[in-house]
């Protein structure tokens, strides 16, 4: 039976053949003959195409048969794999159950062993840990106590100094008033004697330095001999030291002769002349002190100016009011004019700088001690960690040794117990719980 697909090809061919015969029968001319030949060529081409399609159909059928065979094989392999997977899952579940049961037994055994070990050795461990901690913590405690005490003392000292600042300022005011009165009283005794005036100015300067809390030989030095050239020496009245290796030179100058005449004069002309002489005396002191060039002295780390101390406050104020240009003249000569009042403020500031410097030194010492304390704490922690590691290793060694004694078939305790069963005499038996467990483990392995 011809397949339906072939009818599509054979039917046109048959119709073409019938048409060709009919044309031959009806026509015999040359044109008809050519048409017949053309139809035959078309038939021949269709026949060749039919053969090609027939070959392709056979090849497709072969491939289909091969695919069906492969599908059958793969289906069989899939069934085998599913069966293998089911059996492996069942075996894995059984193994997991056995493992869980074994872990549970091991956990119970380890817990019992740990409890017994802890009961036997907890006393020794506590005593060992306590002794070790005492040895390590006692120095640490002492360091902490010293650190706390030093911080408390520093805080208390700073608080007391702050509270006393008000009283110190009041004392400075009283000192200034008293010095003013003393200066007025001494004016009459010192007028006309420049040497006595200079000595008295140095005494006033030393008293102010002492009242401001500075210590001679520490924060300042007096009458220091400094050789500039061979045979040429300078001797500043006072060299005040500042933190960070700086110095200030103070030189006392007293101008009382002209000032005393101005103060006691009743005639305005006489007062004007005396005041002019007083200003000229102060200016002359500035010029002479500037020529000494103290700020360039070798070995003295001074600032760029020198303090010229006028010991009598009223004389200082009178000269400044009469000729304010004295301040500029002094600065041009690297001289800064100071009276008892503003010198006290400057020296008190310097004393505070030294006090803060000492506090900073204390803070640095505290920081250094804190660093050493931290280092000791770090070493303590490392030693504790090492101790913990040693205890852990000792525990592992103990567990391993106990395992050899009581675990497994033919363990040591089980073997020596069999010697005792065979009649070996012993003076004292092993602990009964340990023997029972060893025998039980020995039987489990049989």
Coordinates of C-alpha atoms in Angstrom, one line a residue, residues 13-413:
X13 CA 3.3 12.8 -12.4
X14 CA 0.4 10.6 -13.6
X15 CA -1.6 13.6 -14.7
X16 CA 1.4 14.9 -16.5
X17 CA 1.8 11.6 -18.3
X18 CA -1.9 11.5 -19.4
X19 CA -1.6 15.0 -20.6
X20 CA 1.5 14.2 -22.6
X21 CA -0.3 11.3 -24.3
X22 CA -3.3 13.3 -25.1
X23 CA -1.1 16.0 -26.6
X24 CA 0.7 13.5 -28.7
X25 CA -2.5 12.1 -29.9
X26 CA -4.0 15.5 -30.8
X27 CA -1.0 17.2 -32.1
X28 CA 1.8 16.1 -34.3
X29 CA 3.4 19.4 -35.0
X30 CA 6.9 20.5 -34.0
X31 CA 5.6 22.8 -31.3
X32 CA 3.7 19.9 -29.7
X33 CA 6.8 17.8 -29.8
X34 CA 8.8 20.4 -27.9
X35 CA 6.2 20.7 -25.3
X36 CA 6.2 17.0 -24.9
X37 CA 10.0 17.0 -24.4
X38 CA 9.7 19.8 -21.8
X39 CA 7.1 17.8 -19.9
X40 CA 9.3 14.7 -19.9
X41 CA 12.2 16.8 -18.5
X42 CA 9.9 18.0 -15.7
X43 CA 8.8 14.5 -15.0
X44 CA 12.4 13.3 -14.8
X45 CA 13.2 16.1 -12.2
X46 CA 10.2 15.2 -10.1
X47 CA 11.3 11.6 -10.2
X48 CA 14.8 12.5 -8.9
X49 CA 13.3 14.7 -6.2
X50 CA 11.0 11.7 -5.2
X51 CA 14.1 9.4 -4.8
X52 CA 15.8 12.0 -2.6
X53 CA 12.8 12.3 -0.3
X54 CA 12.6 8.6 -0.1
X55 CA 16.2 8.4 1.0
X56 CA 15.7 11.1 3.6
X57 CA 12.7 9.3 5.0
X58 CA 14.7 6.1 5.5
X59 CA 17.5 8.0 7.2
X60 CA 14.9 9.7 9.6
X61 CA 13.4 6.3 10.4
X62 CA 16.8 4.9 11.3
X63 CA 17.5 7.9 13.6
X64 CA 14.1 7.5 15.3
X65 CA 14.8 3.8 15.9
X66 CA 18.2 4.7 17.4
X67 CA 16.6 7.3 19.7
X68 CA 14.0 4.8 20.9
X69 CA 16.7 2.3 21.7
X70 CA 18.7 4.9 23.7
X71 CA 15.6 5.9 25.6
X72 CA 14.9 2.4 26.6
X73 CA 18.5 2.0 27.9
X74 CA 18.4 5.3 29.8
X75 CA 15.1 4.4 31.4
X76 CA 16.6 1.1 32.6
X77 CA 19.7 3.0 34.1
X78 CA 17.4 5.5 35.8
X79 CA 15.5 2.7 37.5
X80 CA 18.8 1.1 38.7
X81 CA 20.0 4.5 40.0
X82 CA 16.8 5.1 41.9
X83 CA 17.1 1.7 43.5
X84 CA 20.7 2.3 44.5
X85 CA 19.8 5.8 46.0
X86 CA 17.1 4.3 48.1
X87 CA 19.4 1.6 49.5
X88 CA 22.2 4.2 50.2
X89 CA 19.7 6.5 52.0
X90 CA 18.5 3.7 54.1
X91 CA 22.2 2.7 55.0
X92 CA 23.0 6.4 55.7
X93 CA 20.0 6.7 58.0
X94 CA 21.1 3.6 59.9
X95 CA 24.7 4.9 60.2
X96 CA 23.4 8.3 61.4
X97 CA 21.3 6.6 64.1
X98 CA 24.3 4.5 65.2
X99 CA 26.5 7.6 65.3
X100 CA 24.0 9.6 67.4
X101 CA 23.7 6.7 69.8
X102 CA 27.5 6.4 70.1
X103 CA 27.8 10.2 70.6
X104 CA 25.2 10.0 73.4
X105 CA 27.0 7.2 75.1
X106 CA 30.4 9.0 74.8
X107 CA 28.8 12.2 76.1
X108 CA 27.5 10.4 79.2
X109 CA 30.8 8.7 79.7
X110 CA 32.7 11.9 79.4
X111 CA 30.4 13.7 81.7
X112 CA 30.8 11.1 84.4
X113 CA 34.5 11.0 83.9
X114 CA 34.8 14.8 84.1
X115 CA 32.7 14.9 87.3
X116 CA 34.9 12.4 88.9
X117 CA 38.1 14.2 87.8
X118 CA 36.7 17.5 89.0
X119 CA 35.8 16.0 92.3
X120 CA 39.3 14.5 92.7
X121 CA 41.3 17.5 91.5
X122 CA 39.2 20.6 92.2
X123 CA 40.8 21.1 95.6
X124 CA 44.3 20.9 94.1
X125 CA 43.4 23.2 91.2
X126 CA 41.8 25.8 93.5
X127 CA 44.8 25.9 95.8
X128 CA 47.2 26.2 92.8
X129 CA 45.1 28.9 91.1
X130 CA 44.8 30.8 94.4
X131 CA 48.6 30.8 95.0
X132 CA 49.3 31.8 91.4
X133 CA 46.7 34.6 91.4
X134 CA 48.1 35.9 94.7
X135 CA 51.6 36.0 93.3
X136 CA 50.5 37.8 90.2
X137 CA 47.8 40.1 91.6
X138 CA 49.6 41.4 94.7
X139 CA 52.1 43.5 92.7
X140 CA 49.3 44.6 90.4
X141 CA 47.2 45.7 93.4
X142 CA 50.1 47.6 94.9
X143 CA 50.6 49.4 91.5
X144 CA 46.9 50.3 91.3
X145 CA 46.9 51.6 94.9
X146 CA 50.0 53.8 94.2
X147 CA 48.4 55.1 91.0
X148 CA 45.1 55.9 92.7
X149 CA 46.9 57.6 95.6
X150 CA 49.1 59.7 93.3
X151 CA 46.1 60.8 91.2
X152 CA 44.2 61.7 94.4
X153 CA 47.1 63.7 95.8
X154 CA 47.5 65.6 92.5
X155 CA 43.8 66.4 92.3
X156 CA 43.7 67.5 95.9
X157 CA 46.8 69.7 95.5
X158 CA 45.4 71.4 92.4
X159 CA 42.0 72.0 94.1
X160 CA 43.8 73.5 97.1
X161 CA 45.9 75.8 94.9
X162 CA 42.8 77.0 93.1
X163 CA 41.0 77.8 96.4
X164 CA 44.1 79.6 97.7
X165 CA 44.4 81.8 94.6
X166 CA 41.9 84.4 96.0
X167 CA 43.8 84.7 99.3
X168 CA 47.1 85.0 97.4
X169 CA 45.7 87.9 95.4
X170 CA 44.6 89.6 98.5
X171 CA 48.0 89.1 100.0
X172 CA 49.5 90.6 96.9
X173 CA 47.3 93.7 97.3
X174 CA 48.2 94.0 100.9
X175 CA 51.9 93.6 100.1
X176 CA 51.6 96.3 97.4
X177 CA 50.0 98.7 99.9
X178 CA 52.5 97.9 102.5
X179 CA 55.4 98.4 100.1
X180 CA 54.0 101.7 99.0
X181 CA 53.9 102.9 102.6
X182 CA 57.4 101.6 103.2
X183 CA 58.6 103.3 100.1
X184 CA 57.2 106.7 101.2
X185 CA 58.8 106.2 104.6
X186 CA 62.2 105.2 103.1
X187 CA 62.2 108.1 100.7
X188 CA 63.3 110.5 103.4
X189 CA 66.0 108.1 104.5
X190 CA 67.4 107.3 101.1
X191 CA 67.2 110.6 99.2
X192 CA 70.4 111.8 98.0
X193 CA 72.3 108.5 98.3
X194 CA 72.1 106.6 95.0
X195 CA 74.0 103.5 96.4
X196 CA 71.5 103.1 99.2
X197 CA 68.6 103.6 96.8
X198 CA 70.0 100.8 94.5
X199 CA 70.5 98.4 97.4
X200 CA 67.0 99.1 98.7
X201 CA 65.5 98.5 95.2
X202 CA 67.2 95.1 95.1
X203 CA 65.8 94.2 98.6
X204 CA 62.3 95.1 97.4
X205 CA 62.8 93.0 94.2
X206 CA 63.9 90.0 96.3
X207 CA 60.9 90.3 98.6
X208 CA 58.5 90.4 95.6
X209 CA 60.1 87.3 94.2
X210 CA 59.7 85.4 97.5
X211 CA 56.1 86.6 98.0
X212 CA 55.2 85.3 94.5
X213 CA 56.3 81.8 95.4
X214 CA 59.5 81.6 93.4
X215 CA 62.5 79.9 95.0
X216 CA 66.0 81.3 94.8
X217 CA 68.4 78.8 93.3
X218 CA 65.5 77.0 91.5
X219 CA 63.2 79.4 89.6
X220 CA 65.6 82.4 89.8
X221 CA 69.2 83.4 90.6
X222 CA 70.6 86.7 91.9
X223 CA 73.8 88.5 91.3
X224 CA 75.1 86.1 88.6
X225 CA 78.6 87.0 87.4
X226 CA 78.8 86.7 83.6
X227 CA 82.1 87.3 81.8
X228 CA 81.6 88.8 78.3
X229 CA 85.2 89.6 77.4
X230 CA 88.5 89.1 79.1
X231 CA 88.3 91.2 82.3
X232 CA 84.8 92.5 81.5
X233 CA 82.0 91.2 83.6
X234 CA 78.3 91.9 84.0
X235 CA 76.1 91.1 87.0
X236 CA 72.3 91.3 86.5
X237 CA 70.3 91.7 89.6
X238 CA 68.0 88.7 89.0
X239 CA 67.7 86.1 86.3
X240 CA 64.2 84.4 86.3
X241 CA 64.0 81.0 84.6
X242 CA 61.0 80.0 82.5
X243 CA 59.8 76.6 81.5
X244 CA 61.2 75.3 78.2
X245 CA 64.7 76.7 78.9
X246 CA 64.0 80.5 78.7
X247 CA 65.1 83.3 81.0
X248 CA 64.1 86.9 81.9
X249 CA 66.6 89.4 83.3
X250 CA 65.3 91.9 85.9
X251 CA 67.4 94.9 86.9
X252 CA 66.2 97.2 89.8
X253 CA 66.4 101.0 89.4
X254 CA 65.4 103.6 92.0
X255 CA 64.8 107.3 91.2
X256 CA 63.9 109.1 94.4
X257 CA 65.8 112.3 94.7
X258 CA 64.0 114.4 92.1
X259 CA 60.7 112.6 92.9
X260 CA 61.0 113.6 96.6
X261 CA 61.5 117.2 95.7
X262 CA 58.5 117.2 93.4
X263 CA 56.4 115.5 96.0
X264 CA 57.2 118.0 98.8
X265 CA 57.4 121.2 96.6
X266 CA 54.7 123.8 97.1
X267 CA 55.7 126.1 94.3
X268 CA 54.4 125.0 90.9
X269 CA 57.5 126.1 89.1
X270 CA 59.6 124.1 91.5
X271 CA 57.4 121.1 91.1
X272 CA 57.6 121.3 87.3
X273 CA 61.4 121.5 87.4
X274 CA 61.6 118.5 89.8
X275 CA 59.2 116.5 87.7
X276 CA 61.3 117.1 84.6
X277 CA 64.4 116.0 86.4
X278 CA 62.6 112.8 87.6
X279 CA 61.5 111.9 84.1
X280 CA 65.1 112.6 82.9
X281 CA 66.4 110.3 85.7
X282 CA 64.1 107.4 84.5
X283 CA 65.1 108.0 80.9
X284 CA 68.8 107.9 81.9
X285 CA 68.3 104.6 83.7
X286 CA 66.7 103.2 80.5
X287 CA 69.5 104.3 78.3
X288 CA 72.2 103.0 80.6
X289 CA 70.5 99.6 81.0
X290 CA 69.9 99.3 77.3
X291 CA 73.7 99.9 76.6
X292 CA 74.5 96.8 78.7
X293 CA 72.7 94.7 76.2
X294 CA 71.8 92.0 78.8
X295 CA 69.7 90.0 76.3
X296 CA 72.9 89.1 74.4
X297 CA 74.8 87.7 77.4
X298 CA 76.4 84.3 76.7
X299 CA 74.9 81.4 78.4
X300 CA 71.7 83.3 79.2
X301 CA 68.6 82.1 77.1
X302 CA 66.8 85.4 77.7
X303 CA 63.9 86.9 75.8
X304 CA 64.5 89.9 73.5
X305 CA 64.0 92.4 76.3
X306 CA 65.0 93.2 79.9
X307 CA 62.7 94.2 82.7
X308 CA 63.6 97.5 84.4
X309 CA 62.0 97.4 87.9
X310 CA 61.1 100.8 89.4
X311 CA 60.7 99.9 93.1
X312 CA 58.5 102.9 94.1
X313 CA 55.0 102.6 92.6
X314 CA 54.1 106.3 92.9
X315 CA 57.4 107.4 91.3
X316 CA 56.8 105.0 88.4
X317 CA 53.2 106.2 87.8
X318 CA 54.2 109.9 88.1
X319 CA 56.9 109.4 85.5
X320 CA 54.5 107.5 83.1
X321 CA 51.9 110.2 83.4
X322 CA 54.4 113.0 82.9
X323 CA 56.0 111.4 79.8
X324 CA 54.1 108.4 78.3
X325 CA 56.8 108.2 75.6
X326 CA 59.1 106.5 78.2
X327 CA 57.4 103.2 77.4
X328 CA 58.2 103.5 73.7
X329 CA 61.8 104.7 74.5
X330 CA 62.2 101.7 76.7
X331 CA 61.0 99.3 74.0
X332 CA 63.3 100.9 71.5
X333 CA 66.2 100.0 73.8
X334 CA 64.8 96.5 74.5
X335 CA 63.7 97.5 78.0
X336 CA 60.3 96.9 79.5
X337 CA 59.4 99.2 82.4
X338 CA 57.6 97.5 85.4
X339 CA 56.4 98.6 88.8
X340 CA 55.8 96.4 91.9
X341 CA 52.2 95.8 90.8
X342 CA 52.6 94.6 87.3
X343 CA 55.9 92.8 88.2
X344 CA 53.9 90.8 90.8
X345 CA 51.4 89.9 88.1
X346 CA 54.2 88.8 85.8
X347 CA 56.0 86.8 88.5
X348 CA 52.8 85.2 89.6
X349 CA 52.1 84.1 86.0
X350 CA 55.6 82.6 85.9
X351 CA 55.0 80.8 89.2
X352 CA 51.8 79.4 87.7
X353 CA 53.7 78.3 84.6
X354 CA 56.2 76.4 86.8
X355 CA 53.3 74.9 88.8
X356 CA 51.6 73.7 85.6
X357 CA 55.0 72.4 84.4
X358 CA 55.4 70.3 87.6
X359 CA 51.8 69.1 87.2
X360 CA 52.6 68.1 83.6
X361 CA 55.6 66.3 84.8
X362 CA 53.5 64.5 87.4
X363 CA 51.0 63.7 84.6
X364 CA 53.8 62.3 82.5
X365 CA 55.0 60.2 85.4
X366 CA 51.4 59.0 86.0
X367 CA 51.1 58.1 82.3
X368 CA 54.4 56.2 82.4
X369 CA 53.3 54.3 85.5
X370 CA 50.0 53.6 83.8
X371 CA 51.9 52.3 80.8
X372 CA 54.0 50.1 83.0
X373 CA 50.9 49.0 84.8
X374 CA 49.2 48.1 81.5
X375 CA 52.3 46.1 80.5
X376 CA 52.2 44.2 83.8
X377 CA 48.5 43.5 83.2
X378 CA 49.3 42.3 79.7
X379 CA 51.9 39.9 81.0
X380 CA 49.5 38.7 83.7
X381 CA 46.9 37.9 81.0
X382 CA 49.5 36.1 78.9
X383 CA 50.6 34.1 81.9
X384 CA 47.0 33.2 82.7
X385 CA 46.4 32.1 79.1
X386 CA 49.6 30.0 79.3
X387 CA 48.3 28.5 82.6
X388 CA 45.0 27.8 81.0
X389 CA 46.8 26.1 78.1
X390 CA 48.9 24.0 80.5
X391 CA 45.8 23.0 82.4
X392 CA 44.1 22.1 79.2
X393 CA 47.1 20.0 78.1
X394 CA 47.2 18.3 81.5
X395 CA 43.5 17.5 81.2
X396 CA 44.1 16.0 77.7
X397 CA 47.0 13.9 79.0
X398 CA 44.9 12.8 82.0
X399 CA 42.0 11.8 79.7
X400 CA 44.4 10.0 77.4
X401 CA 46.0 8.1 80.3
X402 CA 42.6 7.2 81.8
X403 CA 41.5 6.0 78.4
X404 CA 44.3 3.6 78.3
X405 CA 43.5 2.4 81.7
X406 CA 39.7 1.8 81.4
X407 CA 38.7 2.0 77.7
X408 CA 38.8 -0.6 75.0
X409 CA 39.3 -4.3 74.9
X410 CA 42.2 -5.6 76.9
X411 CA 42.6 -2.3 78.8
X412 CA 45.2 -2.2 81.6
X413 CA 42.8 -2.4 84.5

